[in-house]
Coordinates of C-alpha atoms and ligand atoms in Angstrom, one line a residue:
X597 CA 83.7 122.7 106.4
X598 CA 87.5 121.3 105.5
X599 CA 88.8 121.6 102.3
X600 CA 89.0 117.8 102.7
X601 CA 85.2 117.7 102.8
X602 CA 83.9 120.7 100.3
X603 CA 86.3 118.9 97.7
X604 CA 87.9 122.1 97.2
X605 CA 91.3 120.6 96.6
X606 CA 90.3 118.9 93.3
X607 CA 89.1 122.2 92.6
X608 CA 92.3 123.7 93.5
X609 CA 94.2 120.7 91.2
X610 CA 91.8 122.0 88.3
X611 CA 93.0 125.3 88.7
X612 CA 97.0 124.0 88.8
X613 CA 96.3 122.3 85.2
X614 CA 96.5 119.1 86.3
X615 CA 95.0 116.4 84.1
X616 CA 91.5 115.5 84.5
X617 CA 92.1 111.6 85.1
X618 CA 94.2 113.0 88.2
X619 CA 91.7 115.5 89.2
X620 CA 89.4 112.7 89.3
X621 CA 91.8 110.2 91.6
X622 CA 92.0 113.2 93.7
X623 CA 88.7 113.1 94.3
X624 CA 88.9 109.5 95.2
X625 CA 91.9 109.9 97.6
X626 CA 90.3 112.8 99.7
X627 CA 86.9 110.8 99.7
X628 CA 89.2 107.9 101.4
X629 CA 88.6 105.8 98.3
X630 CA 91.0 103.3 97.3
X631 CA 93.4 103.8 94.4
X632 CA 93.1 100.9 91.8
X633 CA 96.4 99.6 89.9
X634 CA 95.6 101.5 86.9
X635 CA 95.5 104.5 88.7
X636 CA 98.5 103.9 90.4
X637 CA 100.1 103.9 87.8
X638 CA 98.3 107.3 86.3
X639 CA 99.8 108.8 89.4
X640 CA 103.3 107.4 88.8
X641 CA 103.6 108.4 84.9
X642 CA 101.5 111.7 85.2
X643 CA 101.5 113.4 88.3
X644 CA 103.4 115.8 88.7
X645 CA 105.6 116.2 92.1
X646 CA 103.7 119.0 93.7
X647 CA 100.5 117.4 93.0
X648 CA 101.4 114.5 94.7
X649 CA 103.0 116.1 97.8
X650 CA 99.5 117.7 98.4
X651 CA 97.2 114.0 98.1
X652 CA 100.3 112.1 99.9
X653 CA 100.3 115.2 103.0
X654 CA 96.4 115.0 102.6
X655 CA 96.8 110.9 103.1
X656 CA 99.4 111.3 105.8
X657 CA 97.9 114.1 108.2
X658 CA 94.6 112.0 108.3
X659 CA 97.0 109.3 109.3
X660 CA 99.4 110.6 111.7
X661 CA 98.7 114.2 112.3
X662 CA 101.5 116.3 112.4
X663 CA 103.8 114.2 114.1
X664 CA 107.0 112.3 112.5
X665 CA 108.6 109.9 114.2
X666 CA 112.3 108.1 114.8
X667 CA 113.4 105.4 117.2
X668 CA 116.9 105.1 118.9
X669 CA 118.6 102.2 117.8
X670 CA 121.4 100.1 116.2
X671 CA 122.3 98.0 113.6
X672 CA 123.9 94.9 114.5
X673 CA 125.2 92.4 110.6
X674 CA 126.5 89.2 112.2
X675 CA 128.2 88.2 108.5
X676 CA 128.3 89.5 105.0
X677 CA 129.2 85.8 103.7
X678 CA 126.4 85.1 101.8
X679 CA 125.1 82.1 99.6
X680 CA 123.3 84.6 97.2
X681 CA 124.7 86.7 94.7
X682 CA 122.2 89.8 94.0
X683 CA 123.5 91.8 91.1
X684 CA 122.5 95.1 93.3
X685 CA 124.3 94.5 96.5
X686 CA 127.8 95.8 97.4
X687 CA 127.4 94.2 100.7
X688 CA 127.9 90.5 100.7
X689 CA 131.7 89.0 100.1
X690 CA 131.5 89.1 96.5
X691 CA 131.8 92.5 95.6
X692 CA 132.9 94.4 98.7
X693 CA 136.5 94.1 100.1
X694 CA 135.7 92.9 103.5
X695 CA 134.2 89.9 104.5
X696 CA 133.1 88.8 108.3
X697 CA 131.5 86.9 111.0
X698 CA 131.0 88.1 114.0
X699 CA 131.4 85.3 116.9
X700 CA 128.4 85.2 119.3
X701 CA 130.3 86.7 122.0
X702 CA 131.2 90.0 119.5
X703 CA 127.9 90.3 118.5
X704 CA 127.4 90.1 122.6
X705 CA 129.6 92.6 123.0
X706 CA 127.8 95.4 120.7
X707 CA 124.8 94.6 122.6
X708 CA 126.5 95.7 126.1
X709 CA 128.4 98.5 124.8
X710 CA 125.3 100.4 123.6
X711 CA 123.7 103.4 125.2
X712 CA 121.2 101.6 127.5
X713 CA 118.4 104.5 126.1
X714 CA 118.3 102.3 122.8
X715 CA 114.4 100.3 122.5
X716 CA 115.9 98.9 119.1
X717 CA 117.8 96.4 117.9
X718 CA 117.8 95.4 113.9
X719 CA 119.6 92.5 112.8
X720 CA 119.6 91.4 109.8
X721 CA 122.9 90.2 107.5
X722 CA 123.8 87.7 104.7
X723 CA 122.6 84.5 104.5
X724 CA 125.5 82.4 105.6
X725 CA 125.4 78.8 104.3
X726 CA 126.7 77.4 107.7
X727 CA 124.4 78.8 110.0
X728 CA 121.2 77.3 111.4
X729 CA 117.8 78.2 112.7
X730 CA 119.0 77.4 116.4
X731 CA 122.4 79.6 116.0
X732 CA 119.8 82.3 115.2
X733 CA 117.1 81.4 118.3
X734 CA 120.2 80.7 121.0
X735 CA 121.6 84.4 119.5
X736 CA 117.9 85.7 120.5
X737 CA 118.1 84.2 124.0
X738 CA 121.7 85.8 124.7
X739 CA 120.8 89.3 123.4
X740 CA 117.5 88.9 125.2
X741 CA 119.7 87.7 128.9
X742 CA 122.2 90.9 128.9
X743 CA 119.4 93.1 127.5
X744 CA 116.2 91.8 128.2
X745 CA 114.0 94.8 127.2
X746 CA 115.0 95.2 124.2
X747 CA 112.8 95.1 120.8
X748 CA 114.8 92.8 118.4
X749 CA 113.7 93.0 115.2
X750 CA 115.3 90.3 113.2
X751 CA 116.2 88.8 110.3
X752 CA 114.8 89.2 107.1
X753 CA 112.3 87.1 105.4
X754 CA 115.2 85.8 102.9
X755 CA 117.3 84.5 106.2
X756 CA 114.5 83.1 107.5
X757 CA 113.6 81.5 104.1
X758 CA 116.8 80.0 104.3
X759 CA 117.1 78.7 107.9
X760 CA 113.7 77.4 108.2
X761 CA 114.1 75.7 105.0
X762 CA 117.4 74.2 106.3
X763 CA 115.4 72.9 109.4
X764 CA 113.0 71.0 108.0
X765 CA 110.4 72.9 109.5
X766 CA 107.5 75.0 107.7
X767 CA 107.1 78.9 108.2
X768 CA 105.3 78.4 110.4
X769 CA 107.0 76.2 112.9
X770 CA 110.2 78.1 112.4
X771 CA 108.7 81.3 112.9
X772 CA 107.1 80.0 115.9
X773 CA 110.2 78.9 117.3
X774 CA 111.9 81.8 116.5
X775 CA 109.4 83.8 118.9
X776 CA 109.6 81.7 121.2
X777 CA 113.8 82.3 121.6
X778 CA 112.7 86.5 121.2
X779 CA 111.5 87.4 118.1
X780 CA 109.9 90.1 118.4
X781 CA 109.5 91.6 115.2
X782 CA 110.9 91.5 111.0
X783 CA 112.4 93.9 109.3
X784 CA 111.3 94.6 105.8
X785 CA 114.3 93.5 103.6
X786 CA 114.4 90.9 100.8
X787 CA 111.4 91.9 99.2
X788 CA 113.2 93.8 96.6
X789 CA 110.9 93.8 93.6
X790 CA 107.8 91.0 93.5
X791 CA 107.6 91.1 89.5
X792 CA 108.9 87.9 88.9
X793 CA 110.9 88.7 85.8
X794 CA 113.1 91.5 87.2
X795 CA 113.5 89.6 90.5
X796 CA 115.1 86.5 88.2
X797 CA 117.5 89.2 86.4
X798 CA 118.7 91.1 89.4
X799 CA 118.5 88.5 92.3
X800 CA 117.4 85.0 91.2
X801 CA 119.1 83.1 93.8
X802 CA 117.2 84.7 96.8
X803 CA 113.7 84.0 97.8
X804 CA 111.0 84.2 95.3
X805 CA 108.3 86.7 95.7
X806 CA 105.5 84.2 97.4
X807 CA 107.8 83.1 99.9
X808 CA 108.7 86.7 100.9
X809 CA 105.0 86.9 101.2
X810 CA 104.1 84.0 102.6
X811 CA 106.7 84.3 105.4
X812 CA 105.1 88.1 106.5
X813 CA 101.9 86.5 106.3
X814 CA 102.5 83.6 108.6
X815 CA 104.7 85.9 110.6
X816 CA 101.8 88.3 111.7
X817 CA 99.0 85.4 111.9
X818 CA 101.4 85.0 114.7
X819 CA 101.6 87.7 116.0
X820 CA 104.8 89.0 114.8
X821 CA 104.8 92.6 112.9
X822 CA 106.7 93.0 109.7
X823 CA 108.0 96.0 108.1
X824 CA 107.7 95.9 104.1
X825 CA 110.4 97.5 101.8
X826 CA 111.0 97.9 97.3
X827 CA 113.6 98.4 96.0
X828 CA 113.0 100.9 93.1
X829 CA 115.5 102.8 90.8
X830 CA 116.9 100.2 88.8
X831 CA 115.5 98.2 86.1
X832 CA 111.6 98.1 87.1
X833 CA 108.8 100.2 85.5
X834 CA 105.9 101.9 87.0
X835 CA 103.3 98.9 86.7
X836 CA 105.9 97.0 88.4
X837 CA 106.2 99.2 91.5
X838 CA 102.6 99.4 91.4
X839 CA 102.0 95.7 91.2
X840 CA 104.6 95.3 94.6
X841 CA 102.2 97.9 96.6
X842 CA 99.2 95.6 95.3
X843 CA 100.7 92.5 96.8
X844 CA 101.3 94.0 99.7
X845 CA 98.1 96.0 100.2
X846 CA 96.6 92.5 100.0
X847 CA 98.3 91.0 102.7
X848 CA 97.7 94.2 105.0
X849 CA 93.9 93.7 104.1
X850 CA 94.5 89.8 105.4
X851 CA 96.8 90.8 108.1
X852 CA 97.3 94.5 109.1
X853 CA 100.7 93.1 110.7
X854 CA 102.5 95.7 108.7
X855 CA 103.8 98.6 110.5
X856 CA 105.4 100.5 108.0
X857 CA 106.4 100.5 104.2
X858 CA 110.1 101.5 103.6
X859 CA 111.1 103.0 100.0
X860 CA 114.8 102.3 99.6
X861 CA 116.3 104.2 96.2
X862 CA 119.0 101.3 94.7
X863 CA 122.7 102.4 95.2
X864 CA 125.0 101.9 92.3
X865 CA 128.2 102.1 93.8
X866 CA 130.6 99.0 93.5
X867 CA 127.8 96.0 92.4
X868 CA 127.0 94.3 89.5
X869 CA 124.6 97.2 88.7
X870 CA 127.2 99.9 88.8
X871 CA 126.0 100.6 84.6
X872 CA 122.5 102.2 85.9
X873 CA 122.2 105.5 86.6
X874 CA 120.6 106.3 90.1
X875 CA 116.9 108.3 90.0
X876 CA 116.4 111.6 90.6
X877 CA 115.3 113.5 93.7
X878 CA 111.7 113.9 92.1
X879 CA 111.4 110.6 91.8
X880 CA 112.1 109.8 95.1
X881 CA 109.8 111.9 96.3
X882 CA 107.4 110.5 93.8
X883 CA 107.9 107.2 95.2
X884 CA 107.4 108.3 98.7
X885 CA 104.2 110.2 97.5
X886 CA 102.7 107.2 95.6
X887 CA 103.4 104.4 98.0
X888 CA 101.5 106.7 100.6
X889 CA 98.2 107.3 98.5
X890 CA 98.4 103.6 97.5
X891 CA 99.3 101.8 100.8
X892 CA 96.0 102.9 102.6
X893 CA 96.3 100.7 105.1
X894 CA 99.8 101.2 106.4
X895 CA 99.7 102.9 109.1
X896 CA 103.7 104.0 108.4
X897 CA 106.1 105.6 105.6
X898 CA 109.5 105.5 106.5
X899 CA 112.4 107.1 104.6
X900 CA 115.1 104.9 105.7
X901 CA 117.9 107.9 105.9
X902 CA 120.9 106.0 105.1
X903 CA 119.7 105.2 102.2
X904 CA 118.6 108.7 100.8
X905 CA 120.7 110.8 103.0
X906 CA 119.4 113.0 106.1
X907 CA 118.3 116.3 104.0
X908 CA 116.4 114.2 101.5
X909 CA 114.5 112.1 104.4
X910 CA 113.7 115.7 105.4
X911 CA 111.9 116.5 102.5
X912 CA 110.3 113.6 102.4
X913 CA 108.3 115.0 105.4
X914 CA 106.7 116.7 103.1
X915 CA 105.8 113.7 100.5
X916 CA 103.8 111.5 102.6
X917 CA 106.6 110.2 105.2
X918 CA 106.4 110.2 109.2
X919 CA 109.4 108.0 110.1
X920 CA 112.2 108.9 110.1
X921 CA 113.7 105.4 111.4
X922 CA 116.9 105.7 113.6
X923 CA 119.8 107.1 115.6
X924 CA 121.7 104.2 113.9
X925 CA 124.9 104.9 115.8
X926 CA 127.0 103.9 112.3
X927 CA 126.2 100.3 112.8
X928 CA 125.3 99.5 109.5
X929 CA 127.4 98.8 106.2
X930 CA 124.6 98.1 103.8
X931 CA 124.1 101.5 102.5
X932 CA 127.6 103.0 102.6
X933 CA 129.3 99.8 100.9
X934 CA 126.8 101.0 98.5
X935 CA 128.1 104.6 97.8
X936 CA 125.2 106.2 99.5
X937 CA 126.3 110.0 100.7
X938 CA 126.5 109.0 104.8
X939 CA 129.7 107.2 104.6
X940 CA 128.9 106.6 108.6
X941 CA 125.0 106.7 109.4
X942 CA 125.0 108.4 113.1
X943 CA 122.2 110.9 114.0
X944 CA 122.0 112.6 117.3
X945 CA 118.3 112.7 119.2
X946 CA 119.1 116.8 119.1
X947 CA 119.8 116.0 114.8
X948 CA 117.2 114.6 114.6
X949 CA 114.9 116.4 116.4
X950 CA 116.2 119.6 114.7
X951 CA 115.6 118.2 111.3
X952 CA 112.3 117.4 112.1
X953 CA 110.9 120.8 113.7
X954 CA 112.7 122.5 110.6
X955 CA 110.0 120.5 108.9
X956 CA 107.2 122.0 111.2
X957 CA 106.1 118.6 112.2
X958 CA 106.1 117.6 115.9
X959 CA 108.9 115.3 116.7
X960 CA 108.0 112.1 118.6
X961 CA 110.4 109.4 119.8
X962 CA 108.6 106.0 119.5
X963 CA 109.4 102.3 120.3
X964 CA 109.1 99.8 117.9
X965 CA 105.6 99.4 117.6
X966 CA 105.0 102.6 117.2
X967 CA 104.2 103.3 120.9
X968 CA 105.3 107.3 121.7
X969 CA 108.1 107.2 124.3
X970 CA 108.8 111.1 124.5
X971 CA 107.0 113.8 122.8
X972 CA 109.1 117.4 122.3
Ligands
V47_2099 O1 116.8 93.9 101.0 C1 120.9 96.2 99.3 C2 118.6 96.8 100.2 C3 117.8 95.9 102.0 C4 121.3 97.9 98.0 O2 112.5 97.1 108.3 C5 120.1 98.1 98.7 O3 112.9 98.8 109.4 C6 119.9 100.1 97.6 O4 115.6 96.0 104.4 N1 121.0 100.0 96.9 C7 118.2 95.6 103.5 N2 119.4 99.2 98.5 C8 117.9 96.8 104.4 C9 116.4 96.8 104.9 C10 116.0 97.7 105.9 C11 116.7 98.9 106.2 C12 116.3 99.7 107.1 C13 115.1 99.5 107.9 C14 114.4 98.3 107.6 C15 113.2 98.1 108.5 C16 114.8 97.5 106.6 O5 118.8 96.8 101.6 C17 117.9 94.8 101.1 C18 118.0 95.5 99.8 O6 116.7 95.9 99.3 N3 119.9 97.0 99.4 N4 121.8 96.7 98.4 C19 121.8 98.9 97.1 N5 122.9 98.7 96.4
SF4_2100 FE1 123.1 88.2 100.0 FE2 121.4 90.0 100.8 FE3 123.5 90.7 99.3 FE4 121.5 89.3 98.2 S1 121.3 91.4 99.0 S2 123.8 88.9 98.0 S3 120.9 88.0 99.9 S4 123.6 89.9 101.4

């Protein structure tokens, strides 16, 4: 008999103190039962860290075993010129001290001049008033010419808002097209946070919630996998993280075009947000560990290290995560313009493979879609 099936680890959370409402959601996660809002919320606003770590493992090992996972890839931002002004980013021209566009034939370049053992590439940038939905689909043809096994996973739902819009075109004809040129996958950025009110205050100008949504949606009915991400750590509450999982456990229940959900802890380093105080470490964790008992039907939690540095993503191994995302190759800007502690993100395979072992989980290269490449 597992302690999974005997129920013994309420019985062990009874023991710890923990409170009974929690004892009882316990007994609802390890029965494979789904966690309602309200609960959610119970979890977020009473559990305490190391009662979480133990449902979100429990949640995780039935999931993915004892394996965690990281891709080798790169970053490529073709512009930070952007026609939206979100109050949280240090990225775009209006708060950092740079501003570019890379030319095709740059952005060609990065391509060529990486270590042919990358599966991955990520684009994704600002939302640049002059560019169109065919730029983006002849860019997808180039990369796919010089490198024509690549994954490219591109462009987030609030560029594609924005060029498909521009085209005349619906979601679905745009992301159709959009395949057609390469596509093969989107990241998980834009979402931010779906409460409507907070999305207004910190980034009105960018895509409402029910387009994000609505573009995922359409995107896997296609047959195009998405990646989901919140931002959390700023001005939203616990109902409000909790009401983002719901809307996207609903979609997965439509869909299951999700591959994984991506945590990423708001920066506060040169933006318009610089007054808030960033969260601790437990609550990190805590947002790793609820998102994983929640989201029970994504397959994948990924702690994005750039964003909360390598020996936190570590931990995190512990709090419900099994991706570890990428060698990046310091190809990205979002997350250092925004003060977070790797200046430039670069991980060695033998980092990364280090870091994960220390963890005592079994470290497995994977492609994009989650395929294993090599297993150590
Ligand atoms: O949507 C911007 C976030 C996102 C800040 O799909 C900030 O595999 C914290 O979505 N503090 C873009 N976060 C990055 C993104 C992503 C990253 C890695 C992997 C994947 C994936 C997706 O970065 C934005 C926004 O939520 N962001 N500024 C900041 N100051
Ligand atoms: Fe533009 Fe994205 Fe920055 Fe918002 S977060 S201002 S959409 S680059």
């Amino acid at each position: 008999m597992t302690g999974v099936e005997g129920n013994s680890i309420p019985g062990i959370f009874e023991f710890m103190d923990v409170p009974g409402e929690l004892v009882r959601i316990a007994g609802k996660v390890t029965r494979g039962e789904r966690v309602t809002p309200e609960e959610g919320v119970a979890l977020f606003e009473q559990g305490e860290l190391g009662f979480l770590g133990v449902l979100a493992d429990l949640v995780r090992r039935q999931k993915n075993g004892d394996k965690a996972c990281y891709i080798r890839n790169f970053h490529i931002e073709p512009t930070n010129i952007c026609v939206n002004k979100c109050k949280f980013c240090s990225y775009s021209h209006h708060f950092s001290k740079t501003r570019w566009e890379l030319t095709v034939d740059e952005i060609l370049e990065k391509v060529e001049n990486q270590d042919p053992s990358t599966s991955e590439l990520h684009i994704t940038g600002a939302v640049h008033p002059d560019r169109d939905i065919f730029y983006y689909g002849d860019l997808l043809k180039k990369i796919k010419a010089v490198r024509p096994g690549l994954h490219v996973k591109a462009y987030s739902a609030v560029e594609l808002d924005y060029m498909i819009h521009k085209s005349g075109m619906s979601f679905k004809e745009g992301l159709a097209y959009l395949k057609a040129c390469g596509l093969d996958s989107i990241p998980g950025g834009g979402a931010e946070i779906f409460d409507e009110t907070i999305r207004k205050d910190i980034c009105g100008m960018k895509s409402t919630s029910q387009a994000w949504l609505e573009i995922h949606e359409t995107a896997h009915n296609l047959g195009i996998p998405s990646n989901a991400t919140m931002l959390y750590g700023h001005k939203e509450s616990y109902a409000q993280r909790v009401d983002h999982l719901e809307r996207l456990r609903q979609v997965q229940d439509r869909t299951g075009g999700f591959n994984a959900f991506i945590p990423l802890k708001f920066h506060n380093s040169n933006n318009e947000m610089s007054d808030i105080r960033e969260v601790s470490v437990t609550e990190d964790m805590k947002m790793y560990a609820v998102a994983r008992i929640y989201l029970d039907n994504f397959p994948h939690l990924k702690a994005y290290w750039p964003a909360v540095g390598r020996m936190l993503a570590q931990v995190s191994l512990s709090f419900g995560v099994d991706d570890l995302d990428g060698t990046i190759n310091d190809s990205t800007q979002i997350y250092s313009l925004a003060g977070a502690e790797d200046q430039n993100p670069v991980m060695t395979v033998t980092e990364m493979v280090t870091l994960i072992r220390e963890a005592k989980r079994t470290p497995v290269e994977r492609d994009s879609l989650y395929n294993p490449l090599s297993n150590f």
